[in-house]
mmCIF file of C-alpha atoms in Angstrom:
data_model
loop_
_atom_site.group_PDB
_atom_site.id
_atom_site.type_symbol
_atom_site.label_atom_id
_atom_site.label_comp_id
_atom_site.label_asym_id
_atom_site.label_seq_id
_atom_site.Cartn_x
_atom_site.Cartn_y
_atom_site.Cartn_z
ATOM 1 C CA MET A 25 -0.663 0.022 0.000
ATOM 2 C CA ARG A 26 1.354 3.180 -1.122
ATOM 3 C CA ASP A 27 2.200 5.541 1.602
ATOM 4 C CA ASN A 28 0.301 9.389 1.256
ATOM 5 C CA LYS A 29 3.539 10.619 3.552
ATOM 6 C CA ILE A 30 6.264 9.696 0.890
ATOM 7 C CA SER A 31 5.606 10.903 -2.842
ATOM 8 C CA LEU A 32 6.739 9.217 -5.811
ATOM 9 C CA TRP A 33 8.419 10.498 -8.740
ATOM 10 C CA PRO A 34 6.748 14.179 -8.901
ATOM 11 C CA LYS A 35 4.161 13.989 -11.032
ATOM 12 C CA ARG A 36 5.326 17.432 -12.987
ATOM 13 C CA ILE A 37 8.188 15.638 -14.582
ATOM 14 C CA PRO A 38 7.136 14.105 -17.215
ATOM 15 C CA HIS A 39 10.189 12.221 -18.750
ATOM 16 C CA GLY A 40 9.321 8.820 -16.821
ATOM 17 C CA TYR A 41 6.974 8.479 -19.131
ATOM 18 C CA ILE A 42 9.833 10.086 -22.223
ATOM 19 C CA ALA A 43 11.938 7.373 -21.514
ATOM 20 C CA CYS A 44 9.505 4.626 -21.708
ATOM 21 C CA LEU A 45 8.780 6.060 -25.708
ATOM 22 C CA VAL A 46 12.103 6.093 -26.628
ATOM 23 C CA PHE A 47 12.993 3.113 -25.974
ATOM 24 C CA LEU A 48 10.029 1.465 -27.503
ATOM 25 C CA ILE A 49 11.193 3.684 -30.595
ATOM 26 C CA ARG A 50 15.417 2.373 -30.114
ATOM 27 C CA ARG A 51 13.858 -1.360 -30.042
ATOM 28 C CA LEU A 52 11.886 -0.907 -33.157
ATOM 29 C CA ALA A 53 14.499 0.771 -35.070
ATOM 30 C CA VAL A 54 16.830 -1.964 -33.474
ATOM 31 C CA TRP A 55 14.523 -4.881 -35.107
ATOM 32 C CA VAL A 56 14.251 -3.092 -38.498
ATOM 33 C CA LEU A 57 18.346 -2.304 -38.549
ATOM 34 C CA GLY A 58 18.152 -6.826 -38.100
ATOM 35 C CA GLY A 59 19.403 -6.602 -34.759
ATOM 36 C CA GLU A 60 21.405 -6.991 -32.154
ATOM 37 C CA LEU A 61 24.367 -9.009 -31.468
ATOM 38 C CA CYS A 62 24.489 -10.725 -28.354
ATOM 39 C CA VAL A 63 27.739 -9.262 -26.396
ATOM 40 C CA ARG A 64 28.390 -13.091 -25.062
ATOM 41 C CA CYS A 65 27.941 -15.397 -27.671
ATOM 42 C CA GLY A 66 28.118 -13.182 -30.802
ATOM 43 C CA GLU A 67 24.551 -14.111 -32.675
ATOM 44 C CA VAL A 68 21.583 -12.198 -33.264
ATOM 45 C CA SER A 69 20.219 -11.186 -30.588
ATOM 46 C CA GLY A 70 16.664 -9.264 -31.832
ATOM 47 C CA VAL A 71 16.591 -6.077 -29.728
ATOM 48 C CA TYR A 72 18.669 -7.182 -27.003
ATOM 49 C CA PRO A 73 22.217 -7.345 -27.040
ATOM 50 C CA LEU A 74 21.634 -10.663 -24.898
ATOM 51 C CA CYS A 75 20.274 -13.347 -27.284
ATOM 52 C CA PRO A 76 17.761 -15.758 -25.029
ATOM 53 C CA SER A 77 19.908 -18.752 -23.936
ATOM 54 C CA CYS A 78 22.505 -15.966 -22.134
ATOM 55 C CA MET A 79 19.842 -14.092 -21.101
ATOM 56 C CA LYS A 80 18.698 -16.978 -19.154
ATOM 57 C CA GLN A 81 22.190 -17.423 -18.412
ATOM 58 C CA PHE A 82 22.469 -14.304 -17.093
ATOM 59 C CA VAL A 83 19.250 -14.390 -15.357
ATOM 60 C CA ASP A 84 19.639 -17.821 -13.353
ATOM 61 C CA THR A 85 23.448 -16.352 -12.097
ATOM 62 C CA ALA A 86 21.994 -13.488 -10.145
ATOM 63 C CA LEU A 87 22.645 -13.380 -6.712
ATOM 64 C CA PRO A 88 19.703 -14.049 -4.631
ATOM 65 C CA VAL A 89 18.468 -11.553 -2.175
ATOM 66 C CA SER A 90 16.185 -14.474 -0.229
ATOM 67 C CA ALA A 91 17.074 -14.859 3.504
ATOM 68 C CA ASP A 92 17.164 -18.801 2.696
ATOM 69 C CA THR A 93 20.442 -17.339 0.808
ATOM 70 C CA ALA A 94 22.224 -14.931 3.569
ATOM 71 C CA SER A 95 25.019 -17.204 4.373
ATOM 72 C CA ALA A 96 26.074 -17.012 0.620
ATOM 73 C CA ARG A 97 26.954 -13.106 1.098
ATOM 74 C CA CYS A 98 29.355 -11.633 3.106
ATOM 75 C CA LEU A 99 27.262 -9.869 6.124
ATOM 76 C CA VAL A 100 28.724 -6.200 5.448
ATOM 77 C CA CYS A 101 29.514 -6.194 1.550
ATOM 78 C CA GLY A 102 27.057 -8.445 0.593
ATOM 79 C CA LYS A 103 29.393 -10.400 -2.158
ATOM 80 C CA ALA A 104 29.214 -13.737 -2.636
ATOM 81 C CA LEU A 105 31.552 -15.621 -0.156
ATOM 82 C CA LEU A 106 34.169 -18.790 -1.541
ATOM 83 C CA SER A 107 35.901 -20.056 1.461
ATOM 84 C CA GLU A 108 35.106 -17.477 4.052
ATOM 85 C CA ILE A 109 32.226 -17.829 6.864
ATOM 86 C CA SER A 110 29.792 -14.305 7.476
ATOM 87 C CA LEU A 111 32.680 -11.752 5.751
ATOM 88 C CA CYS A 112 34.332 -11.483 3.216
ATOM 89 C CA SER A 113 38.415 -10.864 3.504
ATOM 90 C CA ALA A 114 38.557 -7.246 2.070
ATOM 91 C CA CYS A 115 35.563 -6.161 4.834
ATOM 92 C CA ARG A 116 37.858 -8.384 7.613
ATOM 93 C CA LYS A 117 40.674 -6.107 6.744
ATOM 94 C CA GLU A 118 39.131 -2.503 6.900
ATOM 95 C CA ALA A 119 35.175 -2.019 7.494
ATOM 96 C CA ILE A 120 34.133 0.875 4.786
ATOM 97 C CA LEU A 121 30.284 0.083 4.543
ATOM 98 C CA THR A 122 29.380 0.767 8.407
ATOM 99 C CA HIS A 123 27.059 2.635 7.792
ATOM 100 C CA THR A 124 24.987 0.523 5.686
ATOM 101 C CA ASP A 125 22.649 -2.740 7.221
ATOM 102 C CA GLY A 126 22.655 -4.983 4.343
ATOM 103 C CA VAL A 127 23.988 -4.496 0.509
ATOM 104 C CA PHE A 128 22.462 -7.374 -1.888
ATOM 105 C CA PRO A 129 24.913 -6.868 -5.445
ATOM 106 C CA LEU A 130 23.594 -8.932 -7.920
ATOM 107 C CA HIS A 131 26.370 -9.685 -10.352
ATOM 108 C CA ALA A 132 29.984 -10.107 -9.992
ATOM 109 C CA TYR A 133 31.784 -7.897 -12.614
ATOM 110 C CA CYS A 134 34.040 -10.073 -14.482
ATOM 111 C CA LEU A 135 34.219 -11.660 -17.760
ATOM 112 C CA TRP A 136 31.775 -11.185 -20.416
ATOM 113 C CA LYS A 137 29.526 -9.680 -17.668
ATOM 114 C CA LYS A 138 32.029 -6.678 -18.035
ATOM 115 C CA THR A 139 31.003 -5.962 -21.548
ATOM 116 C CA LEU A 140 27.590 -6.108 -20.046
ATOM 117 C CA LEU A 141 27.866 -3.026 -18.616
ATOM 118 C CA PHE A 142 30.553 -1.496 -20.327
ATOM 119 C CA ALA A 143 27.295 -1.808 -23.547
ATOM 120 C CA TRP A 144 25.651 -0.346 -20.949
ATOM 121 C CA LYS A 145 27.075 2.754 -19.660
ATOM 122 C CA SER A 146 29.946 3.535 -22.284
ATOM 123 C CA GLU A 147 27.989 2.717 -25.794
ATOM 124 C CA ASP A 148 24.772 4.025 -24.395
ATOM 125 C CA LYS A 149 22.758 0.599 -25.607
ATOM 126 C CA ARG A 150 19.808 1.405 -23.723
ATOM 127 C CA THR A 151 17.910 -1.416 -24.102
ATOM 128 C CA LEU A 152 19.212 -3.337 -21.273
ATOM 129 C CA SER A 153 17.876 -1.038 -18.619
ATOM 130 C CA LEU A 154 14.535 -2.835 -19.120
ATOM 131 C CA VAL A 155 17.163 -5.860 -18.366
ATOM 132 C CA PHE A 156 17.947 -4.411 -15.442
ATOM 133 C CA ALA A 157 15.082 -3.009 -14.284
ATOM 134 C CA ARG A 158 13.322 -6.464 -14.131
ATOM 135 C CA MET A 159 16.518 -7.698 -12.621
ATOM 136 C CA VAL A 160 16.903 -5.285 -9.753
ATOM 137 C CA TYR A 161 12.925 -5.428 -9.406
ATOM 138 C CA LYS A 162 12.536 -8.862 -8.473
ATOM 139 C CA ALA A 163 15.387 -8.422 -5.721
ATOM 140 C CA TYR A 164 13.523 -5.608 -4.841
ATOM 141 C CA GLU A 165 10.487 -7.548 -4.130
ATOM 142 C CA ASP A 166 12.713 -10.256 -2.492
ATOM 143 C CA LEU A 167 13.824 -7.137 -0.160
ATOM 144 C CA CYS A 168 10.269 -6.117 0.716
ATOM 145 C CA ILE A 169 9.775 -9.817 1.886
ATOM 146 C CA ARG A 170 12.770 -10.215 4.201
ATOM 147 C CA PHE A 171 12.657 -6.162 5.372
ATOM 148 C CA GLY A 172 9.635 -4.927 4.929
ATOM 149 C CA ASP A 173 6.380 -4.298 2.844
ATOM 150 C CA ARG A 174 7.225 -1.251 -0.589
ATOM 151 C CA LEU A 175 10.499 0.510 0.951
ATOM 152 C CA PRO A 176 11.370 3.251 -1.443
ATOM 153 C CA LEU A 177 14.287 3.579 -3.511
ATOM 154 C CA VAL A 178 16.919 5.797 -3.132
ATOM 155 C CA PRO A 179 19.184 6.228 -6.521
ATOM 156 C CA VAL A 180 22.593 7.152 -6.052
ATOM 157 C CA PRO A 181 22.356 10.638 -7.684
ATOM 158 C CA PRO A 182 24.925 11.058 -11.205
ATOM 159 C CA ARG A 183 28.002 13.924 -10.783
ATOM 160 C CA PRO A 184 26.124 17.084 -11.900
ATOM 161 C CA GLY A 185 25.871 18.100 -15.909
ATOM 162 C CA LYS A 186 25.906 14.251 -16.509
ATOM 163 C CA ILE A 187 22.576 14.225 -17.658
ATOM 164 C CA LYS A 188 22.454 17.583 -19.673
ATOM 165 C CA GLU A 189 26.487 16.670 -21.350
ATOM 166 C CA ARG A 190 24.881 13.206 -22.042
ATOM 167 C CA GLY A 191 21.071 13.052 -22.111
ATOM 168 C CA TRP A 192 20.772 10.349 -19.357
ATOM 169 C CA ASP A 193 22.238 8.755 -16.272
ATOM 170 C CA GLN A 194 21.911 4.601 -15.867
ATOM 171 C CA VAL A 195 20.894 4.690 -12.671
ATOM 172 C CA ASP A 196 18.139 7.691 -13.045
ATOM 173 C CA GLU A 197 16.556 5.634 -15.924
ATOM 174 C CA LEU A 198 16.177 2.044 -13.985
ATOM 175 C CA CYS A 199 14.906 3.625 -11.300
ATOM 176 C CA CYS A 200 12.284 5.769 -13.809
ATOM 177 C CA PHE A 201 11.091 2.150 -14.827
ATOM 178 C CA LEU A 202 11.038 0.608 -11.769
ATOM 179 C CA HIS A 203 9.098 3.371 -11.481
ATOM 180 C CA ARG A 204 6.980 3.769 -14.089
ATOM 181 C CA LEU A 205 6.050 0.135 -14.753
ATOM 182 C CA TRP A 206 5.898 -1.484 -11.141
ATOM 183 C CA ARG A 207 4.496 1.657 -9.238
ATOM 184 C CA VAL A 208 7.833 0.859 -7.190
ATOM 185 C CA PRO A 209 8.636 4.217 -4.540
ATOM 186 C CA VAL A 210 11.428 5.958 -5.468
ATOM 187 C CA LEU A 211 12.637 8.828 -4.051
ATOM 188 C CA LYS A 212 15.770 11.789 -5.020
ATOM 189 C CA LEU A 213 17.191 12.564 -1.632
ATOM 190 C CA LEU A 214 20.706 12.864 -2.314
ATOM 191 C CA VAL A 215 22.428 15.466 -4.270
ATOM 192 C CA ARG A 216 26.489 14.795 -5.656
ATOM 193 C CA LYS A 217 28.350 18.311 -5.259
ATOM 194 C CA THR A 218 31.067 16.687 -7.364
ATOM 195 C CA GLN A 219 32.162 16.392 -10.938
ATOM 196 C CA VAL A 220 35.135 13.760 -10.640
ATOM 197 C CA GLN A 221 34.457 11.037 -11.741
ATOM 198 C CA GLN A 222 35.047 7.966 -9.072
ATOM 199 C CA LYS A 223 36.174 5.232 -11.940
ATOM 200 C CA LYS A 224 39.623 7.019 -12.573
ATOM 201 C CA LEU A 225 40.218 7.384 -8.870
ATOM 202 C CA GLY A 226 42.001 4.138 -6.490
ATOM 203 C CA ARG A 227 40.975 3.308 -3.466
ATOM 204 C CA LEU A 228 41.866 4.949 -0.838
ATOM 205 C CA ALA A 229 41.218 7.990 -3.628
ATOM 206 C CA ARG A 230 37.997 6.991 -3.726
ATOM 207 C CA ARG A 231 37.082 7.037 -0.094
ATOM 208 C CA ARG A 232 38.279 10.730 0.241
ATOM 209 C CA LEU A 233 36.330 11.991 -2.861
ATOM 210 C CA SER A 234 33.052 10.188 -1.611
ATOM 211 C CA ALA A 235 33.160 11.557 1.726
ATOM 212 C CA HIS A 236 32.409 14.915 0.366
ATOM 213 C CA SER A 237 30.731 14.063 -2.794
ATOM 214 C CA TYR A 238 27.150 13.663 -1.428
ATOM 215 C CA ALA A 239 24.728 15.492 0.392
ATOM 216 C CA LEU A 240 21.028 16.067 1.216
ATOM 217 C CA ALA A 241 18.428 17.751 -1.380
ATOM 218 C CA SER A 242 17.524 20.614 -0.586
ATOM 219 C CA GLU A 243 14.758 21.244 1.822
ATOM 220 C CA ARG A 244 11.813 22.017 -0.492
ATOM 221 C CA LYS A 245 12.631 18.438 -2.075
ATOM 222 C CA LEU A 246 13.149 16.561 0.869
ATOM 223 C CA HIS A 247 9.629 18.028 1.897
ATOM 224 C CA ALA A 248 8.086 17.698 -1.715
ATOM 225 C CA TYR A 249 9.500 13.817 -1.379
ATOM 226 C CA ALA A 250 9.454 12.884 2.484
ATOM 227 C CA PRO A 251 8.432 15.314 4.604
ATOM 228 C CA LEU A 252 8.815 12.709 7.421
ATOM 229 C CA PRO A 253 11.674 10.033 6.437
ATOM 230 C CA PRO A 254 10.235 6.916 6.215
ATOM 231 C CA LYS A 255 12.209 4.021 8.433
ATOM 232 C CA ALA A 256 14.061 2.380 6.102
ATOM 233 C CA VAL A 257 14.581 2.409 2.364
ATOM 234 C CA VAL A 258 16.828 1.198 -0.482
ATOM 235 C CA LEU A 259 19.921 2.214 -2.498
ATOM 236 C CA VAL A 260 20.358 1.539 -5.859
ATOM 237 C CA ASP A 261 23.150 2.224 -8.125
ATOM 238 C CA ASP A 262 24.805 -0.074 -11.148
ATOM 239 C CA VAL A 263 28.811 -1.006 -8.985
ATOM 240 C CA LEU A 264 29.643 -1.543 -5.348
ATOM 241 C CA THR A 265 33.813 -1.385 -6.326
ATOM 242 C CA THR A 266 34.907 -0.098 -2.629
ATOM 243 C CA GLY A 267 32.019 0.501 -0.626
ATOM 244 C CA SER A 268 32.759 4.280 -0.284
ATOM 245 C CA THR A 269 29.542 5.813 -2.241
ATOM 246 C CA LEU A 270 27.071 3.766 -0.567
ATOM 247 C CA ASP A 271 28.521 3.911 2.602
ATOM 248 C CA ALA A 272 28.254 8.022 2.438
ATOM 249 C CA CYS A 273 25.320 8.135 0.873
ATOM 250 C CA ALA A 274 23.789 5.750 3.954
ATOM 251 C CA ALA A 275 25.272 8.237 6.404
ATOM 252 C CA GLN A 276 23.738 11.076 4.938
ATOM 253 C CA LEU A 277 20.248 9.497 4.474
ATOM 254 C CA LYS A 278 20.579 8.598 8.381
ATOM 255 C CA SER A 279 21.765 11.736 9.329
ATOM 256 C CA TYR A 280 17.984 13.078 8.011
ATOM 257 C CA GLY A 281 15.966 10.354 10.164
ATOM 258 C CA ILE A 282 16.150 6.968 8.431
ATOM 259 C CA GLU A 283 17.114 4.214 10.258
ATOM 260 C CA LYS A 284 17.903 1.458 8.440
ATOM 261 C CA VAL A 285 19.436 1.900 4.566
ATOM 262 C CA TYR A 286 19.624 -1.301 2.057
ATOM 263 C CA ALA A 287 21.533 -0.956 -1.198
ATOM 264 C CA ILE A 288 21.402 -2.775 -4.004
ATOM 265 C CA THR A 289 23.583 -2.874 -7.093
ATOM 266 C CA LEU A 290 23.864 -4.363 -10.390
ATOM 267 C CA PHE A 291 27.511 -5.365 -9.907
ATOM 268 C CA SER A 292 30.354 -5.581 -7.535
ATOM 269 C CA VAL A 293 34.401 -5.396 -8.154
ATOM 270 C CA ALA A 294 35.600 -8.630 -6.328
#
């Protein structure tokens, strides 16, 4: 049931519907031009950059979010455990994610999955947005079963000027589909203050930059989205690298009065 105290994606902004229309036009254009090639096997795949067989493997190999599989993940960063118990070796060595209450990456960033993410982020293959949105929605449903009904999503914000420069942001579009197609509540409670691209930085530099890169949105926007902070939210991002971004965002959200901050990411870097 929708909470009247939580504003959804602002109704006055129609870009969610525009994104869906653009997506359909792109699909039609790809089909007319002969179809995509699968980024994994190279076969003609039709509308999507994955053929049906590789698509099924991609979906089936996602790390589950259900409570039954909790022991397969690190309790802190959520990465798949190999020989470790409870905590991965990285989290045993250094605690970075101190403000999150559960992080759930869906895939390891390796092999052909790296190519898939590169196609989405760098080659603007936006047909993947719906593929990823469906996967995140499945994980979101499982997360709601574990921790509460209809938890609001909070997208990790893009660097200033990115949408104007490139025309879109991956996480923003992902959340747009989640809201428009499945009516998932989305709260844009955060802003990013710096324009430096973190992918160009090392581990220590990422931590230092993230600590000062994110802040709560203006009071006007906070009041429009959530005049009373929800008890729990789910952060959404594309890749978990060091965890610095998620932790900085979670710290800001908790400073607003949110008690529990979970996170879903599409990929995690080992």
